[in-house]
XYZ file of C-alpha atoms in Angstrom:
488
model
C 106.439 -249.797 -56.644
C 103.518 -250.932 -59.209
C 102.631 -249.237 -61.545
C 99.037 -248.034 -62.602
C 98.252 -248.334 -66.426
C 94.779 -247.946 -66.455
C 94.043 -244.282 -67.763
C 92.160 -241.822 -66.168
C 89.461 -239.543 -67.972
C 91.889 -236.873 -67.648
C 94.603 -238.468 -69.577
C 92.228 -238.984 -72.610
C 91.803 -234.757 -72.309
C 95.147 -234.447 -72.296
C 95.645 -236.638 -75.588
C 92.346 -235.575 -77.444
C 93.769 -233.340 -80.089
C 95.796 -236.895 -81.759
C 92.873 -238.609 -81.132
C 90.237 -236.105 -82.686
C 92.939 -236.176 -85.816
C 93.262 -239.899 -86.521
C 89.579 -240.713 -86.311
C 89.261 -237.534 -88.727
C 92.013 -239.486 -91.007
C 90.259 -242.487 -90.618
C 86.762 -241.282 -91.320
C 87.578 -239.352 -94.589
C 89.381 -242.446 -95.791
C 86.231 -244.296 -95.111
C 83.830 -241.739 -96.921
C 85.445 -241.695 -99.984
C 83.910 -244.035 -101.776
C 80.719 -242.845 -101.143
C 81.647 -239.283 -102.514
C 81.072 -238.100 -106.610
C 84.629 -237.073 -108.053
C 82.710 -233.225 -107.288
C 81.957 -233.806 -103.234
C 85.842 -234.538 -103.175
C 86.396 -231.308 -102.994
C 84.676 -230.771 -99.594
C 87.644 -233.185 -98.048
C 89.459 -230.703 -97.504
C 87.008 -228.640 -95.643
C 86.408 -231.706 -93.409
C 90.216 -231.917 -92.596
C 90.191 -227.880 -91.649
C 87.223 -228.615 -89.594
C 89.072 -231.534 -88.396
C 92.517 -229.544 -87.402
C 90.493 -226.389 -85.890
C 88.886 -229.031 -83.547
C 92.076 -230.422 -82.368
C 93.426 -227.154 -81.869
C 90.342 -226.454 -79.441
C 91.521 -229.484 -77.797
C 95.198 -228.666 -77.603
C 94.212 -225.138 -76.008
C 91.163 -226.897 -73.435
C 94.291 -229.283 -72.318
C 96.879 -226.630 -71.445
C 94.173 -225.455 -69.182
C 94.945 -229.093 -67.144
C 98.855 -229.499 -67.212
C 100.549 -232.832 -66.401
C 102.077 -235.834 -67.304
C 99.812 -238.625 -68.829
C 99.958 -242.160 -69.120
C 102.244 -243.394 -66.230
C 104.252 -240.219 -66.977
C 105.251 -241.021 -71.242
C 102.990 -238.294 -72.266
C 103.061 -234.400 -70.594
C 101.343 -231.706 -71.376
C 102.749 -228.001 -70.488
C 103.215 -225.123 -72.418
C 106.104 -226.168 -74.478
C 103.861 -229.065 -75.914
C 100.993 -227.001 -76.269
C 103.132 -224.345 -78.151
C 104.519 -226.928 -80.866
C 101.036 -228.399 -80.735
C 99.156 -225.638 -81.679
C 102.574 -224.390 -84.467
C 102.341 -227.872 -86.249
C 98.558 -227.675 -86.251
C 98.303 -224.421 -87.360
C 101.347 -225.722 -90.334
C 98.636 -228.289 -90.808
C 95.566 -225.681 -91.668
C 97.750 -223.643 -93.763
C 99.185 -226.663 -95.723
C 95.304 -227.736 -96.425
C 94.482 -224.302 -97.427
C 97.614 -224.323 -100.225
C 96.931 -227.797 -101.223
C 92.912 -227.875 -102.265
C 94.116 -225.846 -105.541
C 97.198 -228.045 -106.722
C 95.188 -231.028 -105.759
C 92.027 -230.049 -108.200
C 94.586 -228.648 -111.075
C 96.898 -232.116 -110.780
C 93.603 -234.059 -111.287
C 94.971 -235.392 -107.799
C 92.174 -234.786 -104.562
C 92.209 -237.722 -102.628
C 90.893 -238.773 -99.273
C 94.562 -240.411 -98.916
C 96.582 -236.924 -99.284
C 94.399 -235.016 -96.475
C 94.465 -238.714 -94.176
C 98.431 -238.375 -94.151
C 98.086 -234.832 -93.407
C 96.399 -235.505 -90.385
C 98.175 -238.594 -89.320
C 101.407 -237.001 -89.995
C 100.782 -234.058 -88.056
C 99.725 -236.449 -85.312
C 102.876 -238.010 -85.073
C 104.308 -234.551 -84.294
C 102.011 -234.123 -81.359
C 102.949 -236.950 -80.231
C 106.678 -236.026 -80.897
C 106.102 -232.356 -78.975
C 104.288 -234.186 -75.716
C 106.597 -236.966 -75.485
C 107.982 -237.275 -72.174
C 109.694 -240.950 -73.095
C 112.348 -241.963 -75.982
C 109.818 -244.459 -76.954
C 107.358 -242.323 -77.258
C 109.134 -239.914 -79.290
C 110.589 -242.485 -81.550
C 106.791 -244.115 -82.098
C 106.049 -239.442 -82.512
C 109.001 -239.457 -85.444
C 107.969 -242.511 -87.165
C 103.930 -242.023 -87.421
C 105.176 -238.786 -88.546
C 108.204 -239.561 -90.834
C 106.502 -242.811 -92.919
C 102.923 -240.596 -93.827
C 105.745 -237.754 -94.872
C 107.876 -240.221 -96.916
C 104.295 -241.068 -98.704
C 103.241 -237.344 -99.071
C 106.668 -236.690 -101.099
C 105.846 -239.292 -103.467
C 101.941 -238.298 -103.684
C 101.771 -237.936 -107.497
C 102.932 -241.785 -108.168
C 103.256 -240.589 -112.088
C 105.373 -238.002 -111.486
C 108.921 -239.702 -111.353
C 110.300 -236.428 -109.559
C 107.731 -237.528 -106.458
C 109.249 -240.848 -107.150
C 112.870 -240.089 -106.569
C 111.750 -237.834 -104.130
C 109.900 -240.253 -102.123
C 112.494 -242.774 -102.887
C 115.759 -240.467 -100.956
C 113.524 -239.170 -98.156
C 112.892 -242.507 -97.041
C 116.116 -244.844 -97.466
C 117.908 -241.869 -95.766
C 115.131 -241.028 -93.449
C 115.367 -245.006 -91.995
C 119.398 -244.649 -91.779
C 118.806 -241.572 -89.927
C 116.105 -243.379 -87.601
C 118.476 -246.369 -86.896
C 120.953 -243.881 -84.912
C 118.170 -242.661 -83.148
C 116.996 -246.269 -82.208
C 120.714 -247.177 -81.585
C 121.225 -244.321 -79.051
C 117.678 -244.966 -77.202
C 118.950 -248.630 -76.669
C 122.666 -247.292 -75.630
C 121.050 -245.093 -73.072
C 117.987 -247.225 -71.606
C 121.583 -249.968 -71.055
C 123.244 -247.368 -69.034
C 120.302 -245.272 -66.908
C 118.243 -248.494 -66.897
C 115.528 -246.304 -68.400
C 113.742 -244.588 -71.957
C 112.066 -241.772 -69.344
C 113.867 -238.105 -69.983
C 114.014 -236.956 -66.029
C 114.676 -240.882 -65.011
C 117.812 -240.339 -67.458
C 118.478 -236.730 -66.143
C 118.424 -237.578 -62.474
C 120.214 -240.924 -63.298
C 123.235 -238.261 -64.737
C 123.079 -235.814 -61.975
C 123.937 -239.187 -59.342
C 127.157 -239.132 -57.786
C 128.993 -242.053 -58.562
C 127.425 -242.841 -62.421
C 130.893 -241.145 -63.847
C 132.499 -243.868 -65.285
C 129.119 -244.454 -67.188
C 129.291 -240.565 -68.680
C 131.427 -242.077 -71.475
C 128.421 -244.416 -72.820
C 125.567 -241.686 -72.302
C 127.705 -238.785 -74.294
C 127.846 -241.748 -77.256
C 124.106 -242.412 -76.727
C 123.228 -238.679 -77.090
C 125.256 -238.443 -80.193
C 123.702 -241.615 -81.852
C 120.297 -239.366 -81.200
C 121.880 -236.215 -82.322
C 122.602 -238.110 -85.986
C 118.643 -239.081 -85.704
C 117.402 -235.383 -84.939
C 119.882 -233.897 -87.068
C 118.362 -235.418 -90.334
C 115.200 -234.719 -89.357
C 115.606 -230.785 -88.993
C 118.557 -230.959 -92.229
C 121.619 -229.734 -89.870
C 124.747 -230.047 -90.936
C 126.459 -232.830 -91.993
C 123.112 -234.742 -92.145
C 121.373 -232.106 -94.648
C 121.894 -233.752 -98.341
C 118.661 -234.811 -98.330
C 116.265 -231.723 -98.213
C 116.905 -230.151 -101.469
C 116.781 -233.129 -103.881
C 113.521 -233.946 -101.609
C 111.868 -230.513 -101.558
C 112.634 -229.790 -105.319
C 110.664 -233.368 -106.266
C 108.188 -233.349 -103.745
C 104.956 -231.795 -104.770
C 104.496 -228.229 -104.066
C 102.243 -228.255 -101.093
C 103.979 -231.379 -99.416
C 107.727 -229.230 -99.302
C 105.201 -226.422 -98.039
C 104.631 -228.798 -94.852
C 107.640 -230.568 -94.786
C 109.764 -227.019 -94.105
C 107.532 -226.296 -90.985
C 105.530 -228.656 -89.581
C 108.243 -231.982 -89.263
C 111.268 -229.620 -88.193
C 108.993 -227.660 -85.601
C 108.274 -230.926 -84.135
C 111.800 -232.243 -84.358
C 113.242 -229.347 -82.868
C 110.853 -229.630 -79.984
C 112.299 -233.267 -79.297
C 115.817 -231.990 -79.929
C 115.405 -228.804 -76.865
C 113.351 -231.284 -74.791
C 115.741 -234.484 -74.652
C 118.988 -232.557 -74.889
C 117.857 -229.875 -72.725
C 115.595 -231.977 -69.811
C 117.461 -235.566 -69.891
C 120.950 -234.931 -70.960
C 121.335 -231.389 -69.565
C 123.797 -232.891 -66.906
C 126.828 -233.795 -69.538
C 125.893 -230.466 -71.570
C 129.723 -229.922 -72.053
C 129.921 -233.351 -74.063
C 127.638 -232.324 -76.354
C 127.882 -228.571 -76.731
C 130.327 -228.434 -79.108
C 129.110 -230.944 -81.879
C 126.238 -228.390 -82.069
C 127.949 -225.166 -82.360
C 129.708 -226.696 -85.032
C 126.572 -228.293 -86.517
C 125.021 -224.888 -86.106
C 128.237 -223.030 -88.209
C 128.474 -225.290 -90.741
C 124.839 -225.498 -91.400
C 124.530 -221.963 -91.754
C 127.522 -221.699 -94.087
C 126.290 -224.668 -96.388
C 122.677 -223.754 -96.651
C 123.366 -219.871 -97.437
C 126.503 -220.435 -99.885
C 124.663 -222.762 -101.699
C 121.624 -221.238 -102.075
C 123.576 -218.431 -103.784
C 124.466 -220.779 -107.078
C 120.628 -222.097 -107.570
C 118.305 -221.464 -110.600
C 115.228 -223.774 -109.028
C 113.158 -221.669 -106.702
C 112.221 -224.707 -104.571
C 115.996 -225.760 -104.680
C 117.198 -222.125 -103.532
C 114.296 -222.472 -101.080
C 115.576 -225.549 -99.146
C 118.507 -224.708 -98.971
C 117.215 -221.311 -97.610
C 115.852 -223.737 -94.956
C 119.104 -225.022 -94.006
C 120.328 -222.310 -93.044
C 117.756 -221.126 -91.079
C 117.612 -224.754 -88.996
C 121.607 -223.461 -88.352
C 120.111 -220.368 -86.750
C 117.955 -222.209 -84.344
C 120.712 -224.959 -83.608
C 122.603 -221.823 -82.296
C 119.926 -221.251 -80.078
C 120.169 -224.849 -78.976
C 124.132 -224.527 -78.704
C 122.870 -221.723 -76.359
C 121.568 -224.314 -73.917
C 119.887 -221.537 -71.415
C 116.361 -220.368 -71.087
C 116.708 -217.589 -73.398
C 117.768 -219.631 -76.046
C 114.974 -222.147 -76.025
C 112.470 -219.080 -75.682
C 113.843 -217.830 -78.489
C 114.041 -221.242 -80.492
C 110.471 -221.814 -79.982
C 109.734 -218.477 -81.349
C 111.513 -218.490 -84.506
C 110.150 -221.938 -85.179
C 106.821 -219.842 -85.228
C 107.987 -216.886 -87.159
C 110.010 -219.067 -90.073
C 106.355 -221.130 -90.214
C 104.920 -217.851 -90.863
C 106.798 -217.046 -93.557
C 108.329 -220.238 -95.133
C 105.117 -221.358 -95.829
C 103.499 -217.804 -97.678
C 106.461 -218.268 -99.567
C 106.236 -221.712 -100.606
C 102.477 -221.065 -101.121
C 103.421 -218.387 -103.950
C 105.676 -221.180 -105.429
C 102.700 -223.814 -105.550
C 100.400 -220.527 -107.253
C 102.709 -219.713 -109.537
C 104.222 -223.487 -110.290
C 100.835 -224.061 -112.499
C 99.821 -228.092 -113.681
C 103.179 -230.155 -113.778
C 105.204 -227.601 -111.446
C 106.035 -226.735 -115.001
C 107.736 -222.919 -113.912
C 109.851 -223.429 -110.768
C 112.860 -221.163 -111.775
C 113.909 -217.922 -110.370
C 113.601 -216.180 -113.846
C 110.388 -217.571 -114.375
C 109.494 -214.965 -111.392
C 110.276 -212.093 -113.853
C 107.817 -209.401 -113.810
C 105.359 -210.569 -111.822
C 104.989 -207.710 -109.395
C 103.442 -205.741 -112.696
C 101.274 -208.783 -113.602
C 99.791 -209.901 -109.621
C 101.070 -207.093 -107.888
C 99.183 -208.400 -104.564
C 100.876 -211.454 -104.671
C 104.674 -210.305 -105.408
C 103.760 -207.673 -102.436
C 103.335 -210.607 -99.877
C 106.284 -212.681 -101.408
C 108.439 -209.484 -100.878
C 107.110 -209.407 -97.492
C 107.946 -213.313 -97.021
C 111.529 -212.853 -98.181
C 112.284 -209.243 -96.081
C 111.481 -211.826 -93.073
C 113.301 -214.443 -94.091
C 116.400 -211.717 -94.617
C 115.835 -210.633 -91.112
C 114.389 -206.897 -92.012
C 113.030 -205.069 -88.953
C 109.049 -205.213 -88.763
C 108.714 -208.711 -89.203
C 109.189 -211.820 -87.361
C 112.303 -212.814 -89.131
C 113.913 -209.896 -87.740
C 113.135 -210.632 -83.826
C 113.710 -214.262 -84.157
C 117.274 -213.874 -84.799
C 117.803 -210.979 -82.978
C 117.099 -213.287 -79.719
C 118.795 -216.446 -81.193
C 122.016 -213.921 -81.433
C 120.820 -212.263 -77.887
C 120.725 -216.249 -76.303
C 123.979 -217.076 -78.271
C 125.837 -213.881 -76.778
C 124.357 -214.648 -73.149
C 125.969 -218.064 -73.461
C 129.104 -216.172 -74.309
C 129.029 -217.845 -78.063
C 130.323 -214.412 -79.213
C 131.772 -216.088 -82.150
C 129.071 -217.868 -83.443
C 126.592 -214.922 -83.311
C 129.143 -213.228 -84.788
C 129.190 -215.542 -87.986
C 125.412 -216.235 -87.796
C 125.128 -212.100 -88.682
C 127.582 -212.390 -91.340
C 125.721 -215.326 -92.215
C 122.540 -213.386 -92.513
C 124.275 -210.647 -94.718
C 124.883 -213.244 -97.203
C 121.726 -214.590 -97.112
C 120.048 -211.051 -98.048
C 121.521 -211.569 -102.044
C 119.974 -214.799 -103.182
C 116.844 -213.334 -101.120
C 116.628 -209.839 -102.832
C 117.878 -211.702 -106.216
C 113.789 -212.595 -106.057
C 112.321 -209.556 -105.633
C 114.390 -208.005 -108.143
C 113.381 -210.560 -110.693
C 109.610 -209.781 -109.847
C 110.080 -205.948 -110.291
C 112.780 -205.072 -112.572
C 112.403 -207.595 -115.256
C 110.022 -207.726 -118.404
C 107.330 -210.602 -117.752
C 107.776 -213.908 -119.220
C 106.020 -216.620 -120.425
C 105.462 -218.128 -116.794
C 104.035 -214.429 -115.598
C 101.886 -213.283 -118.771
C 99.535 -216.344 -118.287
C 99.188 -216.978 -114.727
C 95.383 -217.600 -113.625
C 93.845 -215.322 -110.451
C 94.980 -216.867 -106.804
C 92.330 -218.992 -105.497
C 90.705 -218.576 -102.569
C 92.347 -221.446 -100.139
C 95.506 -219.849 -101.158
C 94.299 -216.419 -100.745
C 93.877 -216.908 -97.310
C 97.205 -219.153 -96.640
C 98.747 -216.190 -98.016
C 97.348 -213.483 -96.062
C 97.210 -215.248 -92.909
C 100.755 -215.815 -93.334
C 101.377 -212.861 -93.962
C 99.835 -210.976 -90.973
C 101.542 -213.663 -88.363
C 104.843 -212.437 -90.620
C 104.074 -208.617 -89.346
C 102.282 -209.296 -86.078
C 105.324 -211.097 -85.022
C 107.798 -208.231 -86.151
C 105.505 -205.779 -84.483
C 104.508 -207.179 -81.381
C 106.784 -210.176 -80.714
C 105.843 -209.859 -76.921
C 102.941 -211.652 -77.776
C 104.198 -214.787 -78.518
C 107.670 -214.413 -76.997
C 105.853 -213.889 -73.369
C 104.505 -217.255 -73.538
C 107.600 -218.796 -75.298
C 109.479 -217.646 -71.978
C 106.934 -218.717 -69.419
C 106.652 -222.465 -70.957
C 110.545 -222.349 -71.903
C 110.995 -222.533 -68.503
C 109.354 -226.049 -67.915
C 111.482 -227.648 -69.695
C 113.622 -229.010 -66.994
């Protein structure tokens, strides 16, 4: 049967919010040189302007649901909901970033370009309906990230940084390329329900074998890219040297969109040999838990204790994903929203309070701040009580439904040690806060300038998605359900 390529007005609606973002990337690279070192500053406006459009675009297109582009692109509400998250990371990120930029002498049209052409690989990653597709998603992603973490090319941090994100990032990627070959040899094909029904034939058992090695050449690839377990040595040497803002984005918007690849190719094209590969992942999930909260107890470097905070919580979601049901990619979807939330408010307090250089970064440079910005240590607090899992915020709900999916799937076990997982997690958490309010101020604290206003309003919209999540998690969980269930 022949195949039409020629695409239809309705597939350019359908892929409008990547293409609104890399003429954006383009066109600020292009204006540059006609701006004064001064107009600079107004990039970053253009690049908000440029992300709220494409999120207008993402939310016209879910209005028209369907696959695109003889079937490798498909819009439906799980792409629109990691759309819209890594879009949203992308705002926020610009918002944090305007300040560090303008104090490391470092505004560029180049930083906000990869922004956007970064967080258009992720699209791309979150509508891809085609392993090509999502490995072409992951690498216009991956290679504008590798270039964010080495931003400030002075800095030999960003350097080293840079440097480790990207040999081990293109290790990673050559499993994932590996596996996409293994499995387009056996099913004759790269599309995810081609592959799925291809599985589900009777008579294709002798060929399980080479499909359950193909998924776990791709489980190396996606495991690296959300720092599981025993692919995770990379994120906090990374998100210590990277600049501020850059680990801001890295922590939300690249694992969103990786774990929307993850639930949509394990969960839609190798659903049918789910017993192969249900076990690597509750172990994944265990022993990324364990290493990212026991290690995060022993660290001095905020940003160090930080990303290894965020290994842990990628082991919460991967028990959602062990889950394999319904529930537990509702539930995935919305703590990917809910750690965004507060991961980056968190991180945005880090790049306030890092000042030029990133010169105080340690946990004891914290010390007394809730007496000197009292505002500030008030939404940090609030940050960290989510990321804990305190009731009222959206920490809280998101893993009391991972746990809820994980017990449903009769994982008893591994909920089990995810809450005793959590209780550890609550010291190196409250360690923070009780640096900020029972400890004399410092040097870092008794000269640290008024929050600007970018940040101002990365913080407090952060923090209101933090309690309007805890409060009211039917808002977003409703939807997480209703497009959870298209993932087939």
């Amino acid at each position: 049967m022949p195949v039409n390529f020629a695409p239809s007005a309705v597939d350019y609606l359908r892929f409008l919010p990547e293409i609104i973002m890399i003429l954006a990337g383009t066109l600020i690279m292009l204006i540059e040189p006609l701006l004064g070192e001064r107009k600079k500053e107004g990039l970053s406006f253009l690049t908000v302007i440029a992300f709220l459009a494409a999120l207008v675009a993402a939310v016209m297109a879910n209005n028209n649901p369907g696959a695109s582009f003889s079937k490798m692109l498909v819009v439906d509400g799980f792409a629109t909901f990691f759309r819209v998250l890594v879009i949203g990371v992308g705002i926020l990120t610009v918002l944090c970033s305007a300040q560090y930029l303008k104090r490391e002498h470092a505004a560029s049209a180049e930083y906000y370009a990869l922004l956007l052409f970064s967080v258009t690989g992720q699209c791309v990653m979150a509508t891809a309906n085609e392993l090509i597709m999502i490995f072409i998603g992951i690498e216009i992603s991956s290679i504008a990230t590798y270039v964010l973490a080495g931003y400030l090319r002075d800095d030999k941090r960003n350097n080293e940084a840079a440097l480790k994100y990207f040999l081990l990032g293109s290790f990673a990627t050559a499993f994932l390329l590996y596996g996409i070959a293994w499995i387009y040899g056996t099913a004759g094909s790269t599309n995810l329900s081609d592959i799925r029904m291809y599985l589900l034939t009777p008579g294709t058992q002798r060929n399980i074998v080479l499909a359950s090695t193909s998924a776990a050449l791709m489980f190396v690839g996606f495991a690296f890219k959300v720092s599981a377990a025993p692919f995770q040595v990379w994120a906090p040497d990374v998100y210590q040297g990277a600049p501020a803002p850059v680990t801001l984005f890295m922590s939300a918007g690249p694992k969103a969109a990786a774990f929307a690849v993850f639930l949509r190719v394990f969960m839609t094209a190798f659903a049918p040999i789910t017993d192969r590969w249900e076990p690597f992942v509750w172990a994944s999930a265990l022993l990324t838990m364990i290493i990212g909260n026991f290690a995060a107890l022993t660290q001095s470097n905020i940003k160090r204790l930080l990303a290894y905070s965020s290994i842990a919580h990628a082991g919460y979601v991967m028990v959602a994903v062990a889950a394999h049901n319904q529930i537990g990619i509702a539930a995935a979807m919305f703590y990917l929203a809910a750690y965004a939330f507060m991961n980056i408010g968190a991180f945005a307090v880090i790049t306030h309070f890092s000042r030029k250089g990133e010169k105080f970064v340690e946990v004891a440079d914290l010390a007394g701040l809730g007496w000197k910005q009292p505002v500030t240590a008030a939404l940090f607090s609030i940050f960290l009580l989510s990321l804990i899992g305190v009731p009222l915020t959206g920490g809280f709900f998101g893993k009391f439904y991972i746990f809820k999916a994980a017990l449903d799937a009769h994982l008893v076990w591994l909920a089990v040690l995810g809450l005793l997982n959590s209780a550890v997690a609550a010291y190196y958490y409250l360690r923070i806060i009780v640096v900020m309010y029972m400890q004399e101020p410092g040097e870092a604290t008794a000269s640290l300038p008024p929050l600007g206003a970018g940040i101002q309003t990365a913080l407090w919209a952060s923090a209101l998605g933090t309690l309007i999540l805890g409060i009211f998690p039917g808002i977003l969980l409703n939807f997480a359900r209703n497009s959870s269930a298209l993932v087939k």
